[in-house]
Every structure is written in structure tokens, then in C-alpha cells.
Short mmCIF file of C-alpha atoms in Angstrom, two decimals:
data_model
loop_
_atom_site.label_atom_id
_atom_site.label_comp_id
_atom_site.label_asym_id
_atom_site.label_seq_id
_atom_site.Cartn_x
_atom_site.Cartn_y
_atom_site.Cartn_z
CA UNK A 180 -12.20 14.28 -7.49
CA UNK A 181 -9.77 16.51 -5.70
CA UNK A 182 -8.81 14.88 -2.50
CA UNK A 183 -9.49 12.02 0.06
CA UNK A 184 -12.41 11.49 2.60
CA UNK A 185 -10.24 11.00 5.79
CA UNK A 186 -11.04 10.16 9.23
CA UNK A 187 -8.56 11.29 12.13
CA UNK A 188 -9.71 8.96 14.93
CA UNK A 189 -8.91 9.66 18.64
CA UNK A 190 -7.61 13.38 18.07
CA UNK A 191 -8.98 16.26 20.09
CA UNK A 192 -5.93 18.82 19.40
CA UNK A 193 -7.16 19.09 15.69
CA UNK A 194 -3.44 19.34 14.58
CA UNK A 195 -3.65 16.38 12.32
CA UNK A 196 -7.27 17.09 10.83
CA UNK A 197 -5.86 20.69 10.05
CA UNK A 198 -2.85 19.53 8.33
CA UNK A 199 -5.16 17.21 5.86
CA UNK A 200 -7.72 19.97 5.52
CA UNK A 201 -5.02 22.20 4.58
CA UNK A 202 -4.56 20.30 1.40
CA UNK A 203 -8.00 20.30 0.17
CA UNK A 204 -9.01 16.88 1.77
CA UNK A 205 -12.38 16.11 3.13
CA UNK A 206 -11.53 15.42 6.56
CA UNK A 207 -13.00 14.93 9.92
CA UNK A 208 -11.81 14.11 13.77
CA UNK A 209 -13.42 11.88 16.35
CA UNK A 210 -12.91 11.47 19.80
CA UNK A 211 -15.04 10.93 23.08
CA UNK A 212 -13.95 14.31 24.09
CA UNK A 213 -14.83 17.83 22.24
CA UNK A 214 -12.21 19.38 19.87
CA UNK A 215 -10.00 21.66 21.30
CA UNK A 216 -10.27 24.21 18.61
CA UNK A 217 -14.14 23.92 18.57
CA UNK A 218 -14.24 22.63 14.82
CA UNK A 219 -17.60 21.99 13.63
CA UNK A 220 -15.70 19.23 11.61
CA UNK A 221 -15.08 16.97 14.76
CA UNK A 222 -17.34 14.25 15.63
CA UNK A 223 -17.96 13.34 19.43
CA UNK A 224 -18.33 9.64 19.81
CA UNK A 225 -16.77 5.99 19.93
CA UNK A 226 -14.70 6.21 16.24
CA UNK A 227 -15.83 2.38 15.93
CA UNK A 228 -19.27 3.68 15.20
CA UNK A 229 -18.43 5.02 12.03
CA UNK A 230 -15.70 3.33 10.37
CA UNK A 231 -18.25 2.01 7.84
CA UNK A 232 -18.95 5.20 6.68
CA UNK A 233 -16.97 5.27 3.27
CA UNK A 234 -13.49 6.66 4.10
CA UNK A 235 -10.61 6.71 2.02
CA UNK A 236 -7.98 6.96 4.42
CA UNK A 237 -7.81 6.67 8.48
CA UNK A 238 -5.29 7.82 10.78
CA UNK A 239 -5.97 6.98 14.43
CA UNK A 240 -3.70 9.16 16.26
CA UNK A 241 -4.09 8.20 20.09
CA UNK A 242 -5.72 5.30 20.80
CA UNK A 243 -5.52 4.23 24.83
CA UNK A 244 -2.03 2.41 24.65
CA UNK A 245 -1.13 2.53 28.63
CA UNK A 246 -1.73 -1.24 28.91
CA UNK A 247 -0.48 -2.00 25.36
CA UNK A 248 3.01 -0.64 25.30
CA UNK A 249 6.23 -1.81 26.63
CA UNK A 250 6.51 0.65 29.59
CA UNK A 251 3.10 -0.70 30.82
CA UNK A 252 3.85 -4.33 30.70
CA UNK A 253 5.09 -4.42 34.61
CA UNK A 254 1.55 -3.52 35.57
CA UNK A 255 0.06 -6.26 33.76
CA UNK A 256 2.31 -9.37 34.39
CA UNK A 257 4.97 -10.62 36.46
CA UNK A 258 7.62 -13.18 35.14
CA UNK A 259 6.38 -15.15 32.20
CA UNK A 260 2.64 -14.42 31.01
CA UNK A 261 -0.12 -13.53 32.82
CA UNK A 262 1.19 -13.99 36.27
CA UNK A 263 0.33 -11.64 38.86
CA UNK A 264 2.42 -8.36 39.05
CA UNK A 265 4.80 -7.46 41.78
CA UNK A 266 3.27 -4.03 42.07
CA UNK A 267 -0.11 -2.44 41.09
CA UNK A 268 -0.75 1.33 40.72
CA UNK A 269 -2.22 2.94 44.00
CA UNK A 270 -5.80 2.26 44.08
CA UNK A 271 -6.00 -0.16 41.36
CA UNK A 272 -6.80 -3.59 40.95
CA UNK A 273 -5.35 -6.53 38.55
CA UNK A 274 -8.67 -7.09 37.21
CA UNK A 275 -9.46 -3.33 36.24
CA UNK A 276 -5.93 -3.24 34.81
CA UNK A 277 -6.74 -6.32 32.51
CA UNK A 278 -10.16 -4.89 31.53
CA UNK A 279 -8.19 -1.73 30.57
CA UNK A 280 -5.96 -4.21 28.42
CA UNK A 281 -8.94 -5.62 26.71
CA UNK A 282 -10.57 -2.20 25.84
CA UNK A 283 -7.24 -1.50 24.24
CA UNK A 284 -7.08 -4.61 22.21
CA UNK A 285 -10.56 -4.28 21.00
CA UNK A 286 -10.28 -0.81 19.97
CA UNK A 287 -7.00 -1.03 18.25
CA UNK A 288 -7.92 -4.00 16.29
CA UNK A 289 -11.19 -2.87 15.26
CA UNK A 290 -9.39 0.15 13.80
CA UNK A 291 -7.10 -2.21 11.89
CA UNK A 292 -9.76 -4.40 10.48
CA UNK A 293 -11.52 -1.39 9.41
CA UNK A 294 -12.93 -1.61 5.69
CA UNK A 295 -10.67 1.35 4.81
CA UNK A 296 -7.87 1.01 2.06
CA UNK A 297 -5.22 3.04 3.97
CA UNK A 298 -4.88 3.02 7.74
CA UNK A 299 -2.19 4.20 10.05
CA UNK A 300 -2.70 3.89 13.76
CA UNK A 301 -0.20 5.86 16.11
CA UNK A 302 0.95 3.64 19.13
CA UNK A 303 4.11 2.94 20.86
CA UNK A 304 5.75 -0.54 20.46
CA UNK A 305 3.96 -3.11 22.07
CA UNK A 306 4.67 -5.43 24.80
CA UNK A 307 4.38 -9.18 24.07
CA UNK A 308 1.24 -9.63 25.80
CA UNK A 309 -0.49 -7.32 23.46
CA UNK A 310 1.48 -8.89 20.53
CA UNK A 311 -0.12 -12.08 21.24
CA UNK A 312 -3.61 -10.43 20.65
CA UNK A 313 -2.95 -8.59 17.67
CA UNK A 314 -4.25 -9.52 14.04
CA UNK A 315 -1.71 -11.91 12.26
CA UNK A 316 -1.23 -9.33 9.19
CA UNK A 317 -0.07 -6.47 11.85
CA UNK A 318 3.27 -5.66 10.63
CA UNK A 319 6.19 -3.90 12.95
CA UNK A 320 5.51 -0.24 13.20
CA UNK A 321 7.69 2.37 11.75
CA UNK A 322 9.26 4.22 14.66
CA UNK A 323 9.90 7.95 14.10
CA UNK A 324 11.12 10.99 15.98
CA UNK A 325 9.72 14.72 15.97
CA UNK A 326 13.26 15.77 15.33
CA UNK A 327 13.01 14.07 11.92
CA UNK A 328 10.60 16.87 10.78
CA UNK A 329 11.98 20.03 11.92
CA UNK A 330 10.69 19.64 15.80
CA UNK A 331 13.21 20.05 18.69
CA UNK A 332 12.04 17.25 20.49
CA UNK A 333 12.26 13.39 21.40
CA UNK A 334 9.04 11.33 21.27
CA UNK A 335 9.50 7.77 19.62
CA UNK A 336 6.40 7.30 17.86
CA UNK A 337 5.25 4.00 16.16
CA UNK A 338 2.92 4.00 13.23
CA UNK A 339 1.23 0.66 12.21
CA UNK A 340 0.64 0.92 8.32
CA UNK A 341 -1.69 -0.58 5.91
CA UNK A 342 -1.87 0.82 2.33
CA UNK A 343 0.36 3.65 3.50
CA UNK A 344 4.27 4.07 2.79
CA UNK A 345 6.63 4.81 5.41
CA UNK A 346 7.30 8.49 6.27
CA UNK A 347 10.24 10.05 4.62
CA UNK A 348 12.06 12.66 7.05
CA UNK A 349 11.58 16.48 5.80
CA UNK A 350 13.98 18.43 8.04
CA UNK A 351 16.11 15.88 10.05
CA UNK A 352 17.61 18.12 12.93
CA UNK A 353 21.16 17.41 14.57
CA UNK A 354 20.78 16.00 17.98
CA UNK A 355 22.02 17.77 20.97
CA UNK A 356 24.82 16.52 23.19
CA UNK A 357 23.45 14.17 25.83
CA UNK A 358 23.01 15.88 29.17
CA UNK A 359 23.15 19.27 27.78
CA UNK A 360 20.45 21.88 28.17
CA UNK A 361 19.39 21.44 24.61
CA UNK A 362 19.16 17.74 25.10
CA UNK A 363 16.77 18.36 28.50
CA UNK A 364 14.50 20.39 26.56
CA UNK A 365 14.17 18.09 23.86
CA UNK A 366 13.38 15.27 26.38
CA UNK A 367 10.67 17.68 27.97
CA UNK A 368 7.88 15.21 27.34
CA UNK A 369 9.47 12.27 28.96
CA UNK A 370 10.44 14.71 32.02
CA UNK A 371 6.88 15.99 32.21
CA UNK A 372 5.89 15.85 36.23
CA UNK A 373 2.84 14.14 37.25
CA UNK A 374 -0.50 15.93 36.84
CA UNK A 375 -4.09 15.86 35.41
CA UNK A 376 -2.72 17.22 32.06
CA UNK A 377 0.44 14.95 31.74
CA UNK A 378 -1.54 12.55 29.44
CA UNK A 379 -2.32 15.41 26.92
CA UNK A 380 1.19 16.66 27.02
CA UNK A 381 2.50 13.50 26.19
CA UNK A 382 0.27 12.48 23.48
CA UNK A 383 -0.08 15.52 21.59
CA UNK A 384 0.91 15.46 17.80
CA UNK A 385 3.98 17.70 16.52
CA UNK A 386 3.03 20.07 13.74
CA UNK A 387 5.94 18.79 11.90
CA UNK A 388 4.96 15.16 11.80
CA UNK A 389 1.17 16.04 10.99
CA UNK A 390 2.74 18.20 8.00
CA UNK A 391 4.48 15.17 6.48
CA UNK A 392 1.98 12.62 7.15
CA UNK A 393 -0.60 14.87 5.21
CA UNK A 394 1.72 15.64 2.49
CA UNK A 395 2.98 12.11 2.01
CA UNK A 396 0.23 10.07 2.77
CA UNK A 397 -2.63 12.58 1.48
CA UNK A 398 -1.07 12.39 -1.71
CA UNK A 399 -0.71 8.54 -1.85
CA UNK A 400 -2.53 6.87 -4.70
CA UNK A 401 -4.72 9.78 -5.20
CA UNK A 402 -3.72 10.06 -8.75
CA UNK A 403 -4.51 6.35 -9.24
CA UNK A 404 -8.17 7.15 -7.93
CA UNK A 405 -8.42 10.28 -10.20
CA UNK A 406 -7.64 7.91 -13.01
CA UNK A 407 -10.50 5.47 -12.54
CA UNK A 408 -13.16 8.49 -12.12
#
């Protein structure tokens, strides 16, 4: 055995898939959308349909989280829990918003409970409504930043981990002075204007982060597995 059989769920860019593949792993990405790089190692479909296919490690990179994250809480409830929100996005109903919330909970829970030894799910820190619906064994996420891994950018990213260690920074950059031109450039993701591709810009995985995941998680416990073979 020279590597792991790895599933990269909810990814179209191929950034994470390629990082693991470069290290000799049998890795496949999966998403409802086609792979942007045209790879033949991309499964187009619902990741939940292949969770039982004998994977050693799964990284779910961009599951729908708009209704689960703290920034989206105001659209789900007013004061307290599950009271009518003060405002809704234009053209949306509270019923449709709650339906999206339920879909997000179902997908996240299915992936967390998958029969896979090592699991990493990328998701921002959740709001209280989402936390109430999560599995009891879900730990607090590790929050990382791209600049910990040589990428001059701000994007707080949470990883919920099972059977995997916290990521260790590989090339921690010095942060620019707040308000400076460099600081504004680092904040480009958060400053992205509204548009049809805004979700893609905000969800893309940084190469430095993917390289760290592949190096640190791809080698985790492989030696122990080889000893058993």
C-alpha cells in the first residue's frame, strides 16, 4: 500500500484533489457541478451517494453553509430561536430559507457520520441554530487563515476534524498594517462585489492550504496502515 483512497467532496476547482494526487494517493473529487479542470477523476453527483464506497479519508470542502454560518443567522431568526426574522433577502420566503437550512444540516450530518476513518469538513463557525442540530460528537472547528500557509489573504476557514490532527502552519506571513493597500488586497475575498461568481470566489481553496492538508493529512497514520498489510 503506497497511499490512501481519498474523496474530496463538494469541490469543482480540483485544487485539493490535485494536491493529494501529487503525493501518490488514489483521489477523486465529487460535486453536483462538473470539474473546472475537466479531470476524469471527478464524480458528478451527490457526495452522499458514494460515502460507503471504501474511502480512507474524506475532505468535504465547500458544503452549502450559507444558512448554517454565523453571518447568515439574521436571515433565519429574530431574537431568540426560530422567531420571524426582521428582514429576508429580496424575493425569498422564510419557508424557503428554512428548507435550505435543513438541506445544509442533512448534508453536513451525513458527511460527518460517514463510515470513513478520517474526515475533514470545511465550514465557517456555525450559528447557534445550526449547532443545536449537529451530532453530539462534533468538536469545535480549527480556524485557519491562508496567510498561515504562504498565501497573502484573509479568509477564516473552519475545519471540523475526525481522526485527523490540526493543521500546522507551514509559512506564516507577517500581516500588513490594517487599512494599508496590502491589507485591502489581502481582504479581497471579503470585498468582492455582488455577482454571479461571488460564491465561487469566496469558496475557492487556496493552494497553500491544500498543500498543507495533503502533506499533513495524507501521511497521517499511513505507516500504521502499511504495517498491518
